[in-house]
Amino acid sequence: MIDTVKIAKALSDPIRYKMMLMLAQSEEGCCPIPGEDDQRPGLCNCEFMSALGMIQSRVSYHMKELVDAGLVKEEPRGKWKMYFINTKTLRQYMEQLTQDFAL
Amino acid sequence: MIDTVKIAKALSDPIRYKMMLMLAQSEEGCCPIPGEDDQRPGLCNCEFMSALGMIQSRVSYHMKELVDAGLVKEEPRGKWKMYFINTKTLRQYMEQLTQDFAL
DNA sequence: ATATAATATTAAAATAATTTGATATGTCAA
DNA sequence: TTGACATATCAAATTATTTTAATATTATAT
């Protein structure tokens, strides 16, 4: 079962919302591993650091919040960690809102 | 334009989420004014106080947050103030999420 | 094995949100 | 008008969240 309040909390920070937008809009992955052809969308920490002007530990902290809420999936990829948006959770969140509030 | 982050923040507190659920589920209004037949759903502060065991100023504070986010409409009604859920904002919120995250 | 690079964790400081009790405002009824 | 009741506001105390800098961990390449 989905924790609506927790998801709302994860979405309630402007930085985290921007991160989610970045993930949703990322067309091609950053930090591709040479020799591998997997170019799935997804971003690594460094992208958020440069795009949002944040230090590394701050990015890491917010990413953890998003992952804990189930909004983002992560996958180690070489020496980087790639992040992907988890649209399933977002859809479940909206479904729950629809039910809870009879929309 | 809708402020997604602000709405998420309003929904991110367990007390406020419960209040929203109460508003969504209220079948008939409390504190009806004698002689008036308007029995639209809606609740007044006293309902939240007794149902959630909260003191008045706390209820008032959280209600203000919900109203400020556009999730709740209020209407003075005799010496009480009645609160109604604003489903339009919730629908707009979900629409925005759908767009922002390509759901 | 060592050096380098990317991310994670930690503890402290800074900031923000919530709770409470006291008081103020507004409405109705007598 | 006064008294009673419902809600609003305020300031202080509490609690939670966020930020930072330092350090630890993990993986890669030489």
Coordinates of C-alpha atoms (C1' of nucleotides) in Angstrom, one line a residue:
Chain A
M1 CA 0.0 0.0 0.0
I2 CA 1.1 3.5 -0.9
D3 CA 2.1 6.1 1.7
T4 CA 0.4 9.2 0.3
V5 CA 1.7 11.5 3.0
K6 CA 5.3 10.3 2.5
I7 CA 5.1 10.8 -1.2
A8 CA 3.6 14.3 -0.8
K9 CA 6.4 15.1 1.6
A10 CA 9.0 14.0 -0.9
L11 CA 7.3 16.2 -3.6
S12 CA 7.0 19.2 -1.2
D13 CA 10.5 20.5 -1.5
P14 CA 11.3 22.7 -4.5
I15 CA 14.7 21.2 -5.1
R16 CA 13.4 17.7 -5.1
Y17 CA 10.6 18.7 -7.4
K18 CA 13.2 20.1 -9.8
M19 CA 15.1 16.9 -9.6
M20 CA 12.0 15.0 -10.5
L21 CA 11.4 17.3 -13.5
M22 CA 15.0 16.8 -14.6
L23 CA 14.5 13.0 -14.5
A24 CA 11.3 13.2 -16.3
Q25 CA 12.8 15.3 -19.1
S26 CA 16.1 13.6 -19.4
E27 CA 16.4 12.2 -22.9
E28 CA 19.7 10.5 -22.7
G29 CA 21.8 9.4 -19.9
C30 CA 24.9 11.2 -18.6
C31 CA 28.1 9.6 -17.8
P32 CA 27.9 6.8 -20.3
I33 CA 30.3 3.9 -19.8
P34 CA 32.6 3.6 -22.8
G35 CA 32.1 0.4 -24.6
E36 CA 28.6 -0.1 -23.4
D37 CA 25.7 0.9 -25.6
D38 CA 23.0 1.2 -23.0
Q39 CA 22.0 4.8 -23.3
R40 CA 18.7 4.7 -21.3
P41 CA 17.5 7.9 -19.9
G42 CA 18.6 8.6 -16.3
L43 CA 20.9 10.9 -14.5
C44 CA 23.8 10.7 -12.1
N45 CA 24.6 12.9 -9.1
C46 CA 27.0 15.0 -11.1
E47 CA 24.2 16.3 -13.4
F48 CA 22.2 17.6 -10.5
M49 CA 25.2 19.2 -8.9
S50 CA 26.0 21.2 -12.0
A51 CA 22.4 21.9 -13.1
L52 CA 21.2 23.0 -9.7
G53 CA 24.5 24.3 -8.2
M54 CA 24.5 22.0 -5.3
I55 CA 27.2 20.3 -3.4
Q56 CA 27.4 16.6 -3.6
S57 CA 26.1 15.7 -0.1
R58 CA 23.1 17.8 -0.6
V59 CA 22.2 16.1 -3.9
S60 CA 22.8 12.7 -2.2
Y61 CA 20.5 13.7 0.7
H62 CA 17.6 14.7 -1.5
M63 CA 18.0 11.8 -3.8
K64 CA 17.7 9.5 -0.8
E65 CA 14.4 11.1 0.1
L66 CA 13.1 10.5 -3.4
V67 CA 14.3 7.0 -3.5
D68 CA 12.8 6.2 0.0
A69 CA 9.5 7.5 -1.1
G70 CA 9.6 5.2 -4.1
L71 CA 9.6 8.1 -6.6
V72 CA 13.0 7.3 -8.0
K73 CA 14.8 4.1 -8.8
E74 CA 18.6 3.9 -8.7
E75 CA 21.0 1.6 -10.4
P76 CA 24.8 1.5 -10.0
R77 CA 26.4 2.0 -13.3
G78 CA 30.1 1.8 -13.4
K79 CA 31.4 4.2 -10.8
W80 CA 28.3 6.3 -11.1
K81 CA 24.9 5.7 -9.8
M82 CA 22.1 6.4 -12.2
Y83 CA 18.7 7.6 -11.2
F84 CA 15.4 7.0 -13.0
I85 CA 12.0 8.4 -12.3
N86 CA 9.5 5.8 -11.1
T87 CA 6.3 6.7 -12.8
K88 CA 4.5 3.8 -11.3
T89 CA 4.6 5.3 -7.9
L90 CA 3.3 8.6 -9.2
R91 CA 0.5 6.9 -10.9
Q92 CA -0.4 5.0 -7.7
Y93 CA -0.2 8.2 -5.8
M94 CA -2.7 9.8 -8.0
E95 CA -4.9 6.8 -8.0
Q96 CA -5.0 6.9 -4.2
L97 CA -5.8 10.6 -4.2
T98 CA -8.6 9.9 -6.6
Q99 CA -10.0 7.3 -4.3
D100 CA -9.5 9.1 -1.0
F101 CA -11.1 12.3 -2.2
A102 CA -13.6 10.9 -4.6
L103 CA -12.3 12.7 -7.6
Chain B
M1 CA -1.3 28.6 -12.4
I2 CA -1.1 25.9 -9.7
D3 CA 1.7 25.7 -7.2
T4 CA 2.4 22.0 -7.1
V5 CA 5.0 22.2 -4.4
K6 CA 2.8 24.2 -2.1
I7 CA -0.1 21.7 -2.6
A8 CA 2.2 18.8 -1.9
K9 CA 3.4 20.5 1.3
A10 CA -0.1 21.0 2.4
L11 CA -0.8 17.3 1.8
S12 CA 2.4 16.2 3.5
D13 CA 1.2 16.4 7.1
P14 CA -0.7 13.4 8.5
I15 CA -3.1 15.6 10.5
R16 CA -3.9 17.7 7.4
Y17 CA -4.4 14.6 5.3
K18 CA -6.8 13.3 7.9
M19 CA -8.7 16.5 7.8
M20 CA -9.0 16.3 4.0
L21 CA -10.3 12.8 4.4
M22 CA -12.9 13.9 6.9
L23 CA -14.0 16.7 4.5
A24 CA -14.2 14.3 1.6
Q25 CA -16.3 11.8 3.6
S26 CA -18.6 14.2 5.4
E27 CA -22.1 13.5 4.3
E28 CA -23.9 16.1 6.2
G29 CA -22.8 19.4 7.8
C30 CA -22.3 19.8 11.5
C31 CA -23.5 22.8 13.4
P32 CA -26.6 23.4 11.3
I33 CA -28.2 26.8 11.9
P34 CA -31.8 26.3 13.1
G35 CA -34.3 27.5 10.6
E36 CA -32.0 27.1 7.6
D37 CA -32.4 24.1 5.4
D38 CA -29.0 24.2 3.8
Q39 CA -27.5 21.0 4.8
R40 CA -24.5 20.9 2.4
P41 CA -21.6 18.7 3.4
G42 CA -18.9 20.6 5.2
L43 CA -17.4 20.7 8.7
C44 CA -16.6 23.3 11.3
N45 CA -13.6 23.5 13.6
C46 CA -15.3 21.8 16.4
E47 CA -15.7 18.6 14.4
F48 CA -11.9 18.4 13.9
M49 CA -11.2 19.2 17.5
S50 CA -13.3 16.3 18.8
A51 CA -12.6 13.8 16.0
L52 CA -8.8 14.3 16.1
G53 CA -8.4 15.4 19.8
M54 CA -6.8 18.7 18.9
I55 CA -7.0 22.1 20.6
Q56 CA -8.7 24.9 18.7
S57 CA -5.6 26.9 17.7
R58 CA -4.0 23.8 16.2
V59 CA -7.0 23.0 14.1
S60 CA -7.1 26.7 13.0
Y61 CA -3.5 26.6 12.0
H62 CA -3.8 23.5 9.9
M63 CA -7.0 24.7 8.3
K64 CA -5.3 27.9 7.2
E65 CA -2.5 25.9 5.6
L66 CA -5.1 23.9 3.6
V67 CA -7.1 27.0 2.6
D68 CA -3.9 28.8 1.6
A69 CA -3.0 25.9 -0.7
G70 CA -6.4 26.1 -2.3
L71 CA -7.4 22.6 -1.1
V72 CA -10.2 23.8 1.1
K73 CA -12.8 26.5 0.8
E74 CA -14.3 28.2 3.8
E75 CA -17.6 29.9 4.4
P76 CA -18.8 31.7 7.5
R77 CA -22.0 30.2 8.7
G78 CA -23.6 31.7 11.7
K79 CA -21.0 31.8 14.4
W80 CA -19.2 29.0 12.9
K81 CA -17.0 28.7 9.9
M82 CA -17.7 25.8 7.6
Y83 CA -15.0 24.1 5.5
F84 CA -15.4 22.3 2.2
I85 CA -13.0 20.3 0.2
N86 CA -12.0 21.9 -3.1
T87 CA -11.8 19.1 -5.5
K88 CA -11.0 21.4 -8.4
T89 CA -7.5 22.1 -6.9
L90 CA -6.9 18.4 -6.4
R91 CA -7.8 17.7 -10.0
Q92 CA -5.6 20.5 -11.2
Y93 CA -2.8 19.2 -9.0
M94 CA -3.0 15.8 -10.6
E95 CA -3.2 17.3 -14.1
Q96 CA 0.0 19.2 -13.4
L97 CA 1.7 16.1 -12.1
T98 CA 0.6 14.2 -15.2
Q99 CA 2.0 16.9 -17.5
D100 CA 5.2 17.5 -15.5
F101 CA 6.1 13.8 -15.3
A102 CA 4.6 12.6 -18.6
L103 CA 2.3 10.1 -17.0
Chain C
dA1 C1' 48.3 -2.1 -4.3
dT2 C1' 47.7 2.8 -4.9
dA3 C1' 45.6 6.8 -6.7
dT4 C1' 41.6 8.9 -8.3
dA5 C1' 36.8 9.7 -8.8
dA6 C1' 31.9 9.2 -7.4
dT7 C1' 28.7 8.6 -3.9
dA8 C1' 27.3 7.8 1.1
dT9 C1' 27.3 8.9 5.9
dT10 C1' 27.8 11.7 9.9
dA11 C1' 27.5 15.3 13.2
dA12 C1' 26.8 20.1 13.9
dA13 C1' 24.7 24.3 12.6
dA14 C1' 21.0 26.7 10.4
dT15 C1' 16.4 27.0 9.0
dA16 C1' 11.6 25.9 8.9
dA17 C1' 7.3 23.8 10.7
dT18 C1' 4.4 22.6 14.4
dT19 C1' 2.4 22.9 19.0
dT20 C1' 0.8 25.3 22.9
dG21 C1' -1.2 28.8 25.9
dA22 C1' -2.6 33.4 26.1
dT23 C1' -5.1 36.8 24.1
dA24 C1' -7.9 39.1 20.4
dT25 C1' -11.7 39.3 17.3
dG26 C1' -16.2 38.4 15.8
dT27 C1' -21.1 36.6 16.1
dC28 C1' -25.2 35.6 18.3
dA29 C1' -28.7 35.6 22.0
dA30 C1' -30.7 37.4 26.0
Chain D
dT1 C1' -24.9 46.2 25.9
dT2 C1' -23.4 42.1 28.1
dG3 C1' -22.2 37.3 28.3
dA4 C1' -21.2 33.2 26.0
dC5 C1' -19.2 30.8 22.4
dA6 C1' -16.5 30.0 18.0
dT7 C1' -12.5 31.2 15.5
dA8 C1' -8.1 33.9 14.7
dT9 C1' -3.6 35.5 15.9
dC10 C1' 0.6 35.8 18.4
dA11 C1' 4.9 34.7 20.7
dA12 C1' 7.5 31.2 22.8
dA13 C1' 8.9 26.5 23.1
dT14 C1' 9.4 22.3 20.7
dT15 C1' 10.3 19.4 17.0
dA16 C1' 11.6 18.4 12.3
dT17 C1' 14.0 19.3 8.1
dT18 C1' 17.7 21.0 5.5
dT19 C1' 22.5 22.4 4.7
dT20 C1' 27.3 22.1 5.2
dA21 C1' 31.9 20.4 5.9
dA22 C1' 34.4 16.5 7.0
dT23 C1' 35.2 11.8 6.5
dA24 C1' 34.0 7.1 4.9
dT25 C1' 32.9 3.9 1.4
dT26 C1' 32.9 2.0 -3.1
dA27 C1' 34.6 1.3 -7.8
dT28 C1' 37.8 2.0 -11.5
dA29 C1' 42.1 2.5 -13.7
dT30 C1' 47.1 2.5 -13.7

